Coordinates of C-alpha atoms in Angstrom, one line a residue:
X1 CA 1.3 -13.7 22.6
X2 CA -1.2 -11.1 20.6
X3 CA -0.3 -9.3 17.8
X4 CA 3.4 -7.9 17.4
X5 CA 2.8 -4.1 17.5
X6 CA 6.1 -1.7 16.4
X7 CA 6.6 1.8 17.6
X8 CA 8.5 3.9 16.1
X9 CA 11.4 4.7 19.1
X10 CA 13.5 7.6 17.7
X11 CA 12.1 10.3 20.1
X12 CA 9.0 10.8 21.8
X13 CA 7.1 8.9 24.6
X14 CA 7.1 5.7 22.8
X15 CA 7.4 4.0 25.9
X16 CA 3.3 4.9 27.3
X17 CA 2.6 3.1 24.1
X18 CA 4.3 0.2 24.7
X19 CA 2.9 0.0 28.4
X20 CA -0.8 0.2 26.7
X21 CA -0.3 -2.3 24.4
X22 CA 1.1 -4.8 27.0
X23 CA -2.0 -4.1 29.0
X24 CA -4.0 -4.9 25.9
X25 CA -1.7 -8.7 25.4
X26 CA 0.2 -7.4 22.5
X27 CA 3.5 -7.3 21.9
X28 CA 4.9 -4.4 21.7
X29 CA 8.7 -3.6 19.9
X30 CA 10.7 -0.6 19.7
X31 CA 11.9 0.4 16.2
X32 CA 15.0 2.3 15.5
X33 CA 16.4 0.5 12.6
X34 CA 14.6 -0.5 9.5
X35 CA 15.4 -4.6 10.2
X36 CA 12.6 -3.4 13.1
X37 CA 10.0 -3.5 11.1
X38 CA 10.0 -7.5 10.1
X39 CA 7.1 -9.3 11.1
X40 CA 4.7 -6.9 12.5
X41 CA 1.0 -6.5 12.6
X42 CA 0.5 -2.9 13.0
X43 CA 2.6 0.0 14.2
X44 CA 2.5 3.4 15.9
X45 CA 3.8 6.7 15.1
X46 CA 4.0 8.6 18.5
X47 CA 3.8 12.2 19.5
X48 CA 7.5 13.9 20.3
X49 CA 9.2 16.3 18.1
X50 CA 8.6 16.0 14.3
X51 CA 11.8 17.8 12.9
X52 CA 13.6 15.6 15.6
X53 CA 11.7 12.5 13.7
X54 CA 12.3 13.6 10.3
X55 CA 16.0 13.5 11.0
X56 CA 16.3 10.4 12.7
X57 CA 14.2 8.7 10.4
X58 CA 16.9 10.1 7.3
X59 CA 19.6 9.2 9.4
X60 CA 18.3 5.7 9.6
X61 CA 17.1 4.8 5.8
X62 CA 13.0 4.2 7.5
X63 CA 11.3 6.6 5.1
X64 CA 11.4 3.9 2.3
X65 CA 10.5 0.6 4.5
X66 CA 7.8 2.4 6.1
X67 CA 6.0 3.8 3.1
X68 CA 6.4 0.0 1.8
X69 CA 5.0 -1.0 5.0
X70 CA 2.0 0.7 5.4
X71 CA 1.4 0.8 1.6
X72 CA 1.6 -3.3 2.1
X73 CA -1.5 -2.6 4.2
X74 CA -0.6 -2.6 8.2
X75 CA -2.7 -0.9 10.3
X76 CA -1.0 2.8 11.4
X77 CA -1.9 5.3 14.6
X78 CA 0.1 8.3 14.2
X79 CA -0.3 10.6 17.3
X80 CA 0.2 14.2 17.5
X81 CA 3.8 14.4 16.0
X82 CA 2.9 10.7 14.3
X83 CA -0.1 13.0 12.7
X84 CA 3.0 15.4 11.0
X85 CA 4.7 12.5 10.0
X86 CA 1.8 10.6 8.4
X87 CA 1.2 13.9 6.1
X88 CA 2.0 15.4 2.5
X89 CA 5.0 17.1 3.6
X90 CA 6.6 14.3 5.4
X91 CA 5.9 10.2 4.8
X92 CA 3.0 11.2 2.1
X93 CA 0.8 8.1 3.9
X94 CA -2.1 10.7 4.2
X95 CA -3.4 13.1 2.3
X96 CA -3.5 15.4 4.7
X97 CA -1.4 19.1 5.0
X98 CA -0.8 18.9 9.3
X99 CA -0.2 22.2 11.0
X100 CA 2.2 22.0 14.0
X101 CA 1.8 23.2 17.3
X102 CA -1.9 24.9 15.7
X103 CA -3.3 25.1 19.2
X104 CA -0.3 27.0 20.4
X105 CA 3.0 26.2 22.6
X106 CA 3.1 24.1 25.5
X107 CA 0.7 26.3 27.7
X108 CA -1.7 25.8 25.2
X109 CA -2.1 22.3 26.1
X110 CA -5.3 21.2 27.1
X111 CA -7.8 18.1 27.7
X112 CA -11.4 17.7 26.3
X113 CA -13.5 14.9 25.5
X114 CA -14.0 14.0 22.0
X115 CA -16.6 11.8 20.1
X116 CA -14.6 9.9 17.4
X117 CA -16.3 8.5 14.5
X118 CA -16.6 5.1 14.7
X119 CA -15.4 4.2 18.2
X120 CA -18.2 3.2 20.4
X121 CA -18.4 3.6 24.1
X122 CA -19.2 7.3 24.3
X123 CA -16.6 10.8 24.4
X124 CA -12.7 10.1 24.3
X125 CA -11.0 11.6 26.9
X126 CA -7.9 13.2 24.9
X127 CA -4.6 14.9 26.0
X128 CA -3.5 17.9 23.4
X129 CA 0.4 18.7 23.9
X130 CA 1.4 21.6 21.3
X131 CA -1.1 20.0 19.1
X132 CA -1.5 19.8 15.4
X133 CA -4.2 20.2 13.7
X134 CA -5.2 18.8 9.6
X135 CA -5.0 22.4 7.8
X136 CA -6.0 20.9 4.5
X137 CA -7.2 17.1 3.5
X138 CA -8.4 15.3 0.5
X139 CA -11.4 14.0 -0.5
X140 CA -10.3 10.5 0.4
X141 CA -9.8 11.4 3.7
X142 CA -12.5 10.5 6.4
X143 CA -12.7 13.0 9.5
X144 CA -13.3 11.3 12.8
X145 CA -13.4 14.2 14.9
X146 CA -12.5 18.0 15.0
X147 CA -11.8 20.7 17.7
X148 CA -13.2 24.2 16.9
X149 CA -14.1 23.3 13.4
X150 CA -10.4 21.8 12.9
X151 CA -9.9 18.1 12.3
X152 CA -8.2 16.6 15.1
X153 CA -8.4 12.7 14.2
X154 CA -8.2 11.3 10.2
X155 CA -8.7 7.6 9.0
X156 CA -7.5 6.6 5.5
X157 CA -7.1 3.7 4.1
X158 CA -5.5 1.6 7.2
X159 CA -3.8 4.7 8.6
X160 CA -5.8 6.5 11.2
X161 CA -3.8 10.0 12.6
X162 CA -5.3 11.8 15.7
X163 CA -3.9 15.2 17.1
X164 CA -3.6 14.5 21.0
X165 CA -2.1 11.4 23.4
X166 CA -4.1 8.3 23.3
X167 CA -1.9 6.7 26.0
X168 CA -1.6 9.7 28.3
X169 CA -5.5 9.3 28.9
X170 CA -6.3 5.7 30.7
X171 CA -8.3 5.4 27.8
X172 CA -7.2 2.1 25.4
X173 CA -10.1 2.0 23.0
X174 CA -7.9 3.6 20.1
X175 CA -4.6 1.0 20.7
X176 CA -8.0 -1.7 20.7
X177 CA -9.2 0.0 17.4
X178 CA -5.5 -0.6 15.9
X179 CA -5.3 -4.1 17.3
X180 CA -8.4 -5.1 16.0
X181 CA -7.6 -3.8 13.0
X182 CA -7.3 -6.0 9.7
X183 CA -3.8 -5.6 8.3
X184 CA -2.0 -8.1 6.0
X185 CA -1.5 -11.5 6.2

């Protein structure tokens, strides 16, 4: 079996996730609780509903064990609401200020391709769903790519945080990039 891969199941499409990262011959775990988080490799923030998130994530004492998680170095890809979640205002992994919904409500969604620093292969094809955008980063803060002049995808440390839906797009070369990803031991 490949790496065990957590997502974090409170609300959202966690489930494309896990279907990706079967396809790719990881294992792929639902978290809800923080005993979820024992023994994995890397982990996945997904898109959803952030305020939703933030509650369920008080509710279930996982603020702590995953700031102690990803601080221990595993690899994180926060998408769209897992971009709110990784920022100041929220977990405080990245130091990044995330603006929901920037793009505008749900008729405002939209799909472009994207070159992302760093990922080889050629443009991402990328799925924006009442996107965020990162108003506001610090210098340690790498931008991968931006939309309009507005960062759409962040890498720090080993937390990367992208705006739109990896696994909406047939595209796997980001859950790759996570795998692939050097973590702890």
């Amino acid at each position: 079996m490949g790496k065990r891969v957590g997502i974090l199941a409170l609300q959202g499409d966690f489930q494309a996730h896990a279907r990706v990262l079967r396809e790719l011959g990881a294992e792929a775990r639902e978290v809800r609780l923080p005993a979820g988080l024992d023994g994995l490799d890397a982990l996945i923030i997904p898109g959803g509903e952030s305020t939703v998130m933030s509650l369920g994530i008080e509710r279930e004492g996982l603020a702590g064990p995953l700031r102690e998680l990803i601080a221990a170095g595993i690899p994180v890809l926060g998408t769209c609401a897992g971009m709110i979640m990784l920022d100041r205002a929220h977990l405080g992994i990245l130091d990044i200020d995330a603006e929901r919904n920037a793009f505008g409500r749900q008729l405002r969604s939209f799909e472009i391709d994207l070159d992302l620093l760093g990922l080889d292969g050629g443009p991402l094809h990328a799925v924006f769903i009442r996107a965020p955008w990162v108003r506001e980063h610090g210098p340690g803060v790498e931008v991968l790519a931006t939309v309009d002049g507005h960062p759409v995808a962040v890498r720090q440390g080993n937390a990367i945080a992208v705006a739109f839906h990896p696994e909406l797009s047939g595209d796997t070369r980001l859950h790759q990039l996570l795998l692939s990803a050097d973590g702890r031991s």
